[in-house]
Amino acid sequence: MSRKIPLFINGEFMLGSSDHIQPVTSPATQEVLAEVPFATAKEVDFAVASAKEAFETWREVPISERARLMLRYQALLKEHHDELGEILAKDTGKTFEDAKGDVWRGIEVVEQAANIASAMMGETVENVAGGIDSYSYIQPLGVCVGITPFNFPAMLPLWMFPMAIACGNTFVLKPSEQVPMTPVRLIELFIEAGAPKGVLNMVHGGAEQVDQLINHADTQTVSFVGSSRVGEYIYQASTVAGKRVQCMMGAKNHMVIMPDADKNAVLNALVGASVGAAGQRCMAISVAVFVGESASWIPELAERVATARPGAWDDAGAAYGPVISKPAHTRILDLIAKGKTEANCLLDGSECTVEGMPDGNWVGPTVFSGVTPDMTIYKEEIFGPVLCCMELETLDDALAVINANPMGNGTSIFTASGGAARKYQHEVAVGQVGINIPIPVPLPFFSFTGWRGSFRGDLHPYGKQAVRFYTETKTVTARWRYDESEAGKQPNMSIN
Ligand code: NAD
């Protein structure tokens, strides 16, 4: 019998009363690993009410205590790193190494949350007028909501609730219904670290539950990570509902290869950056832009990419796992088929099998060359192990194509020229830039700064921007008079 995934409300795991239940299947075998109950409207209400009640006491907990909760949580996450990696690998299909990386990137955000006191310091100015001082406090907002996708079930919840809670807020998480097993373990460890009841809650579901959270009178902020289709909707709906919102969405990330780049470094970097994690990373390189003579490296690139073999999570020789679901598999194969009518297919992964696992959602590494901006495989986010190669004449041509693409999550340039790198970092309209680094994900003392169609909102996740997202500034202007004759007697309450 498969395990039923619990909701977590008011400090307790509960099985949920809904008869809307969805199976959680292994993408490698189709085995049903668990069942996830979608929360009823009453359960969503209960989660928000419990977070609202907990906020009244949690906001008063001294900031050092809130920081210590994160220190203990960080230690527990590290202690259980491999165990979390294994749970995550089984329901996402990621390789064990990749799954551990997912957990580790989340732990790094918890480390920053443990440093919350210095991040929440306000500002002061003495004598803004005679005898009058002004100073600001950073205060928490209340109940914050997080909605996360399937592809990083540890890292993405950890982008959100530790920073929100360290700031003094309480939280309701709605993780991806496709991979709910890891968040359950994240919560168990948070309780073990000493989290008070109601501070963190979790409900499961899809559009209906998300709508209820967005429109609930008692929620203050909405953080979303996922596809552009859903993110655009959530941004609109949340702003109409008067919420502070940040939506991290789809991507089409280009790597520019200048002819003076180190060829070996380029080819090695491109293999992992394009087909690693089956291409299901929002920072994966899905378009390689070869400038000038570097285009002659494309056949060798296809040979290298062909060596990346998919396999089971615990197969140490596998470069990546299956794609998440049957619908995702079908969609990717349809896009590869379309690509074959548009561009040159140098490597075709659409007929991929893995020995002993006939039912897995396998897609082999796939490479197209001769790709142009009008093609479907360029315009769509494929989110599979598929690399599109473009051949252009100059760096300016590359910049024109990349800046015309609606997405702006991440990009990189490989070159031996400081001048080319400087020009690229300055002129490219993309929020995260790698120079001789293929996947430039900023560490959590910075923020995750996708731009344009990859992001809606003003403040990005983690780092200083997350503190601003999860708080409001209060500015006090104060005048206290000192009366010598009253010194040592009653406090002077005079204000004029
Ligand atoms: P998705 O948009 O299908 O789902 C994300 C979340 O939204 C899930 O929790 C889901 O239950 C919920 N949801 C689904 N339909 C909804 C609806 N109609 N209304 C409200 N909520 C709904 O995304 P996914 O397939 O799980 O994840 C893959 C996508 O996430 C890719 O597009 C990828 O680029 C993107 N992503 C972006 C970033 C980033 O930082 N920019 C990071 C990771 C993933």
Tab-separated table of C-alpha atoms and ligand atoms in Angstrom, residues 147-151 156 159 174-178 205-207 210 224-227 229-230 233-234 248-251 282 381 383 409 448 454, ligand 1:
chain	number	residue	atom	x	y	z
A	147	ILE	CA	4.134	27.870	-4.232
A	148	THR	CA	6.907	25.682	-5.640
A	149	PRO	CA	7.498	23.569	-8.797
A	150	PHE	CA	8.665	19.990	-9.246
A	151	ASN	CA	12.258	20.503	-10.269
A	156	LEU	CA	12.921	26.038	-3.673
A	159	TRP	CA	14.502	29.682	-0.807
A	174	LYS	CA	2.025	24.686	-1.232
A	175	PRO	CA	4.713	22.439	-2.747
A	176	SER	CA	4.481	20.737	-6.128
A	177	GLU	CA	1.895	17.989	-5.991
A	178	GLN	CA	4.210	15.945	-8.254
A	205	GLY	CA	-3.099	20.872	-4.228
A	206	GLY	CA	-3.182	22.772	-7.496
A	207	ALA	CA	-4.955	25.772	-9.003
A	210	VAL	CA	-3.451	28.364	-4.868
A	224	PHE	CA	5.876	31.535	-6.770
A	225	VAL	CA	8.403	29.498	-8.730
A	226	GLY	CA	7.235	27.583	-11.797
A	227	SER	CA	6.175	27.898	-15.409
A	229	ARG	CA	1.919	30.278	-17.923
A	230	VAL	CA	1.045	29.789	-14.269
A	233	TYR	CA	-1.589	34.247	-13.867
A	234	ILE	CA	-0.435	34.208	-10.231
A	248	MET	CA	10.180	33.276	-10.772
A	249	MET	CA	9.215	31.699	-14.090
A	250	GLY	CA	10.352	30.008	-17.299
A	251	ALA	CA	13.662	30.454	-19.069
A	282	CYS	CA	15.555	26.893	-14.879
A	381	GLU	CA	10.955	26.286	-23.163
A	383	PHE	CA	12.658	21.719	-20.287
A	409	ASN	CA	16.885	34.298	-16.412
A	448	PHE	CA	18.418	35.134	-7.527
A	454	SER	CA	11.557	35.105	-16.336
B	1	NAD	P1	4.103	24.657	-12.876
B	1	NAD	O1	3.904	26.084	-13.181
B	1	NAD	O2	3.317	23.647	-13.595
B	1	NAD	O3	3.779	24.409	-11.300
B	1	NAD	C1	4.324	25.228	-10.299
B	1	NAD	C2	3.361	25.300	-9.116
B	1	NAD	O4	2.155	25.951	-9.531
B	1	NAD	C3	2.956	23.947	-8.561
B	1	NAD	O5	2.939	24.022	-7.157
B	1	NAD	C4	1.565	23.734	-9.130
B	1	NAD	O6	0.745	22.965	-8.297
B	1	NAD	C5	1.031	25.148	-9.211
B	1	NAD	N1	0.033	25.312	-10.281
B	1	NAD	C6	-0.088	24.567	-11.418
B	1	NAD	N2	-1.109	25.047	-12.182
B	1	NAD	C7	-1.612	26.094	-11.518
B	1	NAD	C8	-2.673	27.001	-11.810
B	1	NAD	N3	-3.398	26.916	-12.929
B	1	NAD	N4	-2.939	27.979	-10.914
B	1	NAD	C9	-2.206	28.085	-9.788
B	1	NAD	N5	-1.196	27.252	-9.456
B	1	NAD	C10	-0.906	26.267	-10.311
B	1	NAD	O7	5.670	24.392	-12.989
B	1	NAD	P2	6.466	23.006	-12.967
B	1	NAD	O8	6.206	22.260	-14.227
B	1	NAD	O9	6.255	22.311	-11.680
B	1	NAD	O10	7.991	23.548	-12.991
B	1	NAD	C11	8.738	23.796	-14.150
B	1	NAD	C12	8.798	25.275	-14.471
B	1	NAD	O11	9.351	25.997	-13.374
B	1	NAD	C13	9.710	25.590	-15.648
B	1	NAD	O12	9.048	26.511	-16.487
B	1	NAD	C14	10.942	26.232	-15.020
B	1	NAD	O13	11.645	27.138	-15.850
B	1	NAD	C15	10.320	26.941	-13.874
B	1	NAD	N6	11.294	27.233	-12.833
B	1	NAD	C16	11.721	28.525	-12.728
B	1	NAD	C17	12.667	28.861	-11.770
B	1	NAD	C18	13.152	30.271	-11.633
B	1	NAD	O14	13.774	30.595	-10.626
B	1	NAD	N7	12.909	31.156	-12.589
B	1	NAD	C19	13.197	27.864	-10.932
B	1	NAD	C20	12.739	26.551	-11.087
B	1	NAD	C21	11.778	26.251	-12.039
